[in-house]
Amino acid sequence: MKRSFLLAAAAFIATVAYAQLNVQLHYDLGHNLYGEQLSNRQYVTATVENFTPDKWGSTYFFIDADFGERFIKSAYGEISRELRFWKAPIAIHLEYNGGLQRAPYGYDDAYLLGAAWNWHSKDFTKTFSLQLMYKFLSHKENHDDCHHSAQLTAVWGLHFAKGLCTFSGYLDVWYDKAVNGRVVLSSEPQFWVNLWRLPRISDQAKWSVGTEWEISNNLVWPAEGKNNRFYVIPTVAMKWTF
């Protein structure tokens, strides 16, 4: 969900020789924890994401579809391209973020350009990416609010217990003059149990079960008011990796 995983896959640099595609389904607990305050929030989010490396770098994208009680409430996606024609672990990073929403507060477009430093252990059980980018925020409703910004992103992945468990996630921090303190924070750590690693389960049945924790400040819009507070919203999730 919202970069549900620029995650371990996106930290895998171009030395990885295969594409990675997964589909996730998350049940959101925001209603249970915050009640009417987040009554406008989705109940279920479906995510499709893909990471594909090549000899010039890598391409990553995801699409989120948020479901309410009777319909799709919104759709959000991000797509990024990293270019690297040299041996140093620094890549050029280009990215677009945007989406559609039925609620009064729609998604604004964001365009990013910067550099990414990528690292992985020899066996790829540990991955890390640090990105520093220029960000242009394009406000759809009020073009006078379009402005220049900067974003710092960290992405990590950790596979342990012989591949049974995965801890991964990202942290975004960016400047936005429209919010309190002019800084937005968004992080979504995930923990997965990869069921195909268990005895007597086929390694072709690539099911995982787990959770994602959406940690944010100045990002989530409540049913009434403005995006000017801190939230921690967990999900219960399942995933199929192709």
mmCIF file of C-alpha atoms in Angstrom:
data_model
loop_
_atom_site.group_PDB
_atom_site.id
_atom_site.type_symbol
_atom_site.label_atom_id
_atom_site.label_comp_id
_atom_site.label_asym_id
_atom_site.label_seq_id
_atom_site.Cartn_x
_atom_site.Cartn_y
_atom_site.Cartn_z
ATOM 1 C CA MET A 1 0.000 0.000 0.000
ATOM 2 C CA LYS A 2 1.292 3.392 -0.871
ATOM 3 C CA ARG A 3 4.581 2.091 -1.909
ATOM 4 C CA SER A 4 3.601 -0.982 -0.149
ATOM 5 C CA PHE A 5 6.957 -2.098 -1.081
ATOM 6 C CA LEU A 6 9.475 0.053 -2.802
ATOM 7 C CA LEU A 7 10.594 -2.466 -0.692
ATOM 8 C CA ALA A 8 13.107 -5.198 -0.716
ATOM 9 C CA ALA A 9 12.617 -5.567 -4.444
ATOM 10 C CA ALA A 10 13.319 -1.937 -5.211
ATOM 11 C CA ALA A 11 16.573 -2.105 -3.294
ATOM 12 C CA PHE A 12 17.735 -4.983 -5.461
ATOM 13 C CA ILE A 13 19.953 -3.295 -8.003
ATOM 14 C CA ALA A 14 20.463 -4.307 -11.608
ATOM 15 C CA THR A 15 22.539 -7.359 -10.754
ATOM 16 C CA VAL A 16 19.326 -9.273 -10.029
ATOM 17 C CA ALA A 17 18.447 -11.298 -13.110
ATOM 18 C CA TYR A 18 14.674 -11.704 -12.874
ATOM 19 C CA ALA A 19 11.461 -9.739 -12.473
ATOM 20 C CA GLN A 20 9.500 -9.782 -9.226
ATOM 21 C CA LEU A 21 5.700 -9.480 -9.248
ATOM 22 C CA ASN A 22 3.332 -9.822 -6.317
ATOM 23 C CA VAL A 23 -0.317 -9.184 -5.450
ATOM 24 C CA GLN A 24 -1.331 -8.131 -1.931
ATOM 25 C CA LEU A 25 -4.656 -7.836 -0.111
ATOM 26 C CA HIS A 26 -4.806 -5.738 3.062
ATOM 27 C CA TYR A 27 -7.628 -5.372 5.579
ATOM 28 C CA ASP A 28 -7.275 -1.917 7.116
ATOM 29 C CA LEU A 29 -7.774 -1.516 10.886
ATOM 30 C CA GLY A 30 -8.072 2.270 10.824
ATOM 31 C CA HIS A 31 -11.830 2.134 11.481
ATOM 32 C CA ASN A 32 -11.314 -0.137 14.481
ATOM 33 C CA LEU A 33 -8.646 2.063 16.058
ATOM 34 C CA TYR A 34 -9.906 5.576 15.287
ATOM 35 C CA GLY A 35 -13.676 5.105 14.828
ATOM 36 C CA GLU A 36 -15.592 7.978 13.245
ATOM 37 C CA GLN A 37 -12.409 10.014 12.935
ATOM 38 C CA LEU A 38 -11.379 7.780 10.003
ATOM 39 C CA SER A 39 -14.865 6.744 8.854
ATOM 40 C CA ASN A 40 -13.877 7.932 5.357
ATOM 41 C CA ARG A 41 -11.044 5.413 5.177
ATOM 42 C CA GLN A 42 -11.001 2.278 3.022
ATOM 43 C CA TYR A 43 -11.698 -1.182 4.457
ATOM 44 C CA VAL A 44 -9.642 -3.220 1.983
ATOM 45 C CA THR A 45 -6.739 -2.355 -0.314
ATOM 46 C CA ALA A 46 -5.554 -4.517 -3.204
ATOM 47 C CA THR A 47 -2.015 -3.906 -4.437
ATOM 48 C CA VAL A 48 -0.202 -5.052 -7.546
ATOM 49 C CA GLU A 49 3.517 -4.321 -7.711
ATOM 50 C CA ASN A 50 6.369 -5.257 -9.961
ATOM 51 C CA PHE A 51 10.141 -4.786 -10.005
ATOM 52 C CA THR A 52 12.093 -5.536 -13.175
ATOM 53 C CA PRO A 53 15.881 -5.130 -13.470
ATOM 54 C CA ASP A 54 17.790 -4.869 -16.737
ATOM 55 C CA LYS A 55 21.310 -4.050 -17.857
ATOM 56 C CA TRP A 56 20.616 -0.287 -17.733
ATOM 57 C CA GLY A 57 19.012 -0.206 -14.278
ATOM 58 C CA SER A 58 15.547 -1.168 -13.035
ATOM 59 C CA THR A 59 11.845 -0.294 -13.278
ATOM 60 C CA TYR A 60 9.428 -0.441 -10.363
ATOM 61 C CA PHE A 61 5.701 0.255 -10.146
ATOM 62 C CA PHE A 62 2.703 -0.433 -7.941
ATOM 63 C CA ILE A 63 -1.021 0.282 -8.121
ATOM 64 C CA ASP A 64 -3.291 0.416 -5.062
ATOM 65 C CA ALA A 65 -7.068 0.059 -5.292
ATOM 66 C CA ASP A 66 -8.905 1.086 -2.113
ATOM 67 C CA PHE A 67 -12.319 -0.477 -1.487
ATOM 68 C CA GLY A 68 -15.033 1.014 0.739
ATOM 69 C CA GLU A 69 -18.298 -0.589 1.755
ATOM 70 C CA ARG A 70 -19.735 -0.794 -1.781
ATOM 71 C CA PHE A 71 -17.258 0.554 -4.317
ATOM 72 C CA ILE A 72 -13.678 1.418 -5.133
ATOM 73 C CA LYS A 73 -12.935 4.616 -3.226
ATOM 74 C CA SER A 74 -9.645 5.486 -4.867
ATOM 75 C CA ALA A 75 -6.692 4.297 -6.900
ATOM 76 C CA TYR A 76 -3.089 5.355 -6.382
ATOM 77 C CA GLY A 77 0.124 4.398 -8.114
ATOM 78 C CA GLU A 78 3.828 5.092 -8.340
ATOM 79 C CA ILE A 79 6.288 4.260 -11.075
ATOM 80 C CA SER A 80 10.038 4.769 -10.923
ATOM 81 C CA ARG A 81 13.006 4.159 -13.175
ATOM 82 C CA GLU A 82 16.622 3.873 -12.085
ATOM 83 C CA LEU A 83 19.478 4.249 -14.555
ATOM 84 C CA ARG A 84 23.020 3.062 -13.929
ATOM 85 C CA PHE A 85 25.693 2.723 -16.615
ATOM 86 C CA TRP A 86 28.666 2.435 -14.240
ATOM 87 C CA LYS A 87 29.936 0.185 -11.426
ATOM 88 C CA ALA A 88 29.467 2.576 -8.521
ATOM 89 C CA PRO A 89 26.313 1.837 -6.437
ATOM 90 C CA ILE A 90 24.780 5.229 -7.320
ATOM 91 C CA ALA A 91 21.864 5.374 -9.764
ATOM 92 C CA ILE A 92 19.793 8.151 -11.338
ATOM 93 C CA HIS A 93 16.251 7.908 -9.956
ATOM 94 C CA LEU A 94 13.141 9.204 -11.776
ATOM 95 C CA GLU A 95 9.640 8.797 -10.318
ATOM 96 C CA TYR A 96 5.979 9.756 -10.789
ATOM 97 C CA ASN A 97 3.242 9.508 -8.127
ATOM 98 C CA GLY A 98 -0.479 10.106 -8.611
ATOM 99 C CA GLY A 99 -3.998 8.723 -8.503
ATOM 100 C CA LEU A 100 -7.760 9.189 -8.535
ATOM 101 C CA GLN A 101 -10.108 9.534 -5.585
ATOM 102 C CA ARG A 102 -13.870 9.951 -5.123
ATOM 103 C CA ALA A 103 -13.497 11.671 -1.767
ATOM 104 C CA PRO A 104 -13.255 15.499 -1.637
ATOM 105 C CA TYR A 105 -9.481 15.371 -1.248
ATOM 106 C CA GLY A 106 -7.943 13.902 -4.386
ATOM 107 C CA TYR A 107 -4.375 12.829 -4.976
ATOM 108 C CA ASP A 108 -1.999 15.425 -6.339
ATOM 109 C CA ASP A 109 0.634 14.551 -8.918
ATOM 110 C CA ALA A 110 4.277 14.460 -7.873
ATOM 111 C CA TYR A 111 7.351 14.301 -10.100
ATOM 112 C CA LEU A 112 10.722 13.350 -8.631
ATOM 113 C CA LEU A 113 14.310 13.323 -9.880
ATOM 114 C CA GLY A 114 17.427 12.504 -7.904
ATOM 115 C CA ALA A 115 20.039 9.934 -6.961
ATOM 116 C CA ALA A 116 19.808 6.552 -5.242
ATOM 117 C CA TRP A 117 22.510 4.699 -3.328
ATOM 118 C CA ASN A 118 21.781 0.955 -3.344
ATOM 119 C CA TRP A 119 23.378 -1.781 -1.240
ATOM 120 C CA HIS A 120 22.816 -5.515 -0.780
ATOM 121 C CA SER A 121 24.518 -8.393 0.959
ATOM 122 C CA LYS A 122 26.128 -11.083 -1.162
ATOM 123 C CA ASP A 123 23.142 -13.402 -0.842
ATOM 124 C CA PHE A 124 20.551 -10.576 -1.129
ATOM 125 C CA THR A 125 19.047 -11.408 2.264
ATOM 126 C CA LYS A 126 19.744 -7.806 3.308
ATOM 127 C CA THR A 127 19.037 -4.831 1.037
ATOM 128 C CA PHE A 128 19.037 -1.075 1.527
ATOM 129 C CA SER A 129 18.443 1.954 -0.666
ATOM 130 C CA LEU A 130 18.789 5.644 0.179
ATOM 131 C CA GLN A 131 17.357 8.223 -2.230
ATOM 132 C CA LEU A 132 17.622 12.013 -2.249
ATOM 133 C CA MET A 133 15.346 13.706 -4.782
ATOM 134 C CA TYR A 134 13.996 16.995 -6.031
ATOM 135 C CA LYS A 135 10.175 16.851 -5.914
ATOM 136 C CA PHE A 136 7.623 18.951 -7.773
ATOM 137 C CA LEU A 137 4.144 18.881 -6.197
ATOM 138 C CA SER A 138 1.397 19.651 -8.700
ATOM 139 C CA HIS A 139 -1.896 20.546 -6.989
ATOM 140 C CA LYS A 140 -4.832 19.702 -9.252
ATOM 141 C CA GLU A 141 -7.409 21.960 -7.596
ATOM 142 C CA ASN A 142 -5.287 25.049 -7.040
ATOM 143 C CA HIS A 143 -2.396 25.534 -9.419
ATOM 144 C CA ASP A 144 -1.114 28.433 -7.319
ATOM 145 C CA ASP A 145 -0.202 25.868 -4.653
ATOM 146 C CA CYS A 146 2.141 23.936 -6.966
ATOM 147 C CA HIS A 147 5.598 24.127 -5.514
ATOM 148 C CA HIS A 148 9.107 22.767 -5.451
ATOM 149 C CA SER A 149 10.144 20.389 -2.717
ATOM 150 C CA ALA A 150 12.715 17.775 -1.703
ATOM 151 C CA GLN A 151 12.295 14.185 -0.522
ATOM 152 C CA LEU A 152 14.508 11.757 1.342
ATOM 153 C CA THR A 153 13.590 8.065 1.005
ATOM 154 C CA ALA A 154 15.012 4.987 2.726
ATOM 155 C CA VAL A 155 14.033 1.459 1.619
ATOM 156 C CA TRP A 156 15.043 -1.766 3.338
ATOM 157 C CA GLY A 157 14.542 -5.510 3.128
ATOM 158 C CA LEU A 158 15.590 -8.263 5.516
ATOM 159 C CA HIS A 159 14.986 -11.980 4.911
ATOM 160 C CA PHE A 160 15.730 -14.287 7.865
ATOM 161 C CA ALA A 161 14.903 -17.672 9.434
ATOM 162 C CA LYS A 162 16.024 -19.372 6.199
ATOM 163 C CA GLY A 163 13.655 -17.233 4.143
ATOM 164 C CA LEU A 164 10.611 -17.952 6.287
ATOM 165 C CA CYS A 165 10.292 -14.327 7.427
ATOM 166 C CA THR A 166 10.670 -11.005 5.638
ATOM 167 C CA PHE A 167 10.851 -7.559 7.254
ATOM 168 C CA SER A 168 10.787 -4.748 4.716
ATOM 169 C CA GLY A 169 9.554 -1.224 4.275
ATOM 170 C CA TYR A 170 10.244 2.367 3.379
ATOM 171 C CA LEU A 171 10.445 5.796 4.977
ATOM 172 C CA ASP A 172 9.647 9.006 3.074
ATOM 173 C CA VAL A 173 10.214 12.499 4.420
ATOM 174 C CA TRP A 174 9.423 15.532 2.257
ATOM 175 C CA TYR A 175 8.775 19.257 2.446
ATOM 176 C CA ASP A 176 5.230 20.550 1.917
ATOM 177 C CA LYS A 177 4.456 24.169 2.735
ATOM 178 C CA ALA A 178 0.724 23.345 3.083
ATOM 179 C CA VAL A 179 1.050 21.255 6.291
ATOM 180 C CA ASN A 180 1.929 21.949 9.914
ATOM 181 C CA GLY A 181 5.680 22.163 10.342
ATOM 182 C CA ARG A 182 6.016 21.923 6.536
ATOM 183 C CA VAL A 183 7.254 18.317 6.758
ATOM 184 C CA VAL A 184 5.356 15.156 5.785
ATOM 185 C CA LEU A 185 6.431 11.724 7.030
ATOM 186 C CA SER A 186 5.243 8.412 5.624
ATOM 187 C CA SER A 187 6.526 4.941 6.508
ATOM 188 C CA GLU A 188 5.069 1.479 5.894
ATOM 189 C CA PRO A 189 7.086 -1.342 7.488
ATOM 190 C CA GLN A 190 5.838 -4.824 6.591
ATOM 191 C CA PHE A 191 6.364 -8.219 8.196
ATOM 192 C CA TRP A 192 5.644 -11.392 6.212
ATOM 193 C CA VAL A 193 5.688 -15.106 6.975
ATOM 194 C CA ASN A 194 6.436 -16.898 3.695
ATOM 195 C CA LEU A 195 4.352 -20.030 3.999
ATOM 196 C CA TRP A 196 6.066 -21.911 1.157
ATOM 197 C CA ARG A 197 9.164 -22.108 3.342
ATOM 198 C CA LEU A 198 7.350 -24.313 5.840
ATOM 199 C CA PRO A 199 7.735 -28.112 5.721
ATOM 200 C CA ARG A 200 5.150 -30.033 3.680
ATOM 201 C CA ILE A 201 4.068 -26.904 1.779
ATOM 202 C CA SER A 202 4.929 -26.761 -1.902
ATOM 203 C CA ASP A 203 7.501 -24.130 -2.833
ATOM 204 C CA GLN A 204 5.248 -23.357 -5.828
ATOM 205 C CA ALA A 205 2.477 -22.061 -3.531
ATOM 206 C CA LYS A 206 3.976 -18.617 -2.938
ATOM 207 C CA TRP A 207 1.556 -17.456 -0.234
ATOM 208 C CA SER A 208 2.643 -15.088 2.519
ATOM 209 C CA VAL A 209 0.641 -13.760 5.472
ATOM 210 C CA GLY A 210 1.592 -10.733 7.487
ATOM 211 C CA THR A 211 0.931 -7.154 8.416
ATOM 212 C CA GLU A 212 1.737 -3.623 7.327
ATOM 213 C CA TRP A 213 1.886 -0.606 9.634
ATOM 214 C CA GLU A 214 1.139 2.773 8.061
ATOM 215 C CA ILE A 215 2.980 5.352 10.151
ATOM 216 C CA SER A 216 2.467 8.938 9.023
ATOM 217 C CA ASN A 217 2.435 12.561 10.053
ATOM 218 C CA ASN A 218 0.620 15.300 8.113
ATOM 219 C CA LEU A 219 -0.487 12.797 5.471
ATOM 220 C CA VAL A 220 -3.801 11.077 6.321
ATOM 221 C CA TRP A 221 -7.009 13.100 5.890
ATOM 222 C CA PRO A 222 -9.584 12.392 8.641
ATOM 223 C CA ALA A 223 -13.328 12.495 7.980
ATOM 224 C CA GLU A 224 -13.375 16.038 9.357
ATOM 225 C CA GLY A 225 -10.460 18.420 9.527
ATOM 226 C CA LYS A 226 -7.069 18.500 7.855
ATOM 227 C CA ASN A 227 -4.036 16.260 7.360
ATOM 228 C CA ASN A 228 -2.214 17.672 10.341
ATOM 229 C CA ARG A 229 -1.641 14.854 12.820
ATOM 230 C CA PHE A 230 0.194 11.605 13.503
ATOM 231 C CA TYR A 231 -1.366 8.179 12.803
ATOM 232 C CA VAL A 232 -0.326 4.541 13.214
ATOM 233 C CA ILE A 233 -2.649 2.252 11.230
ATOM 234 C CA PRO A 234 -1.957 -1.501 10.945
ATOM 235 C CA THR A 235 -3.366 -3.978 8.440
ATOM 236 C CA VAL A 236 -3.826 -7.741 8.293
ATOM 237 C CA ALA A 237 -2.560 -8.961 4.921
ATOM 238 C CA MET A 238 -1.904 -11.801 2.538
ATOM 239 C CA LYS A 239 0.342 -11.891 -0.532
ATOM 240 C CA TRP A 240 1.038 -14.072 -3.544
ATOM 241 C CA THR A 241 4.461 -13.773 -5.173
ATOM 242 C CA PHE A 242 4.772 -14.844 -8.795
#
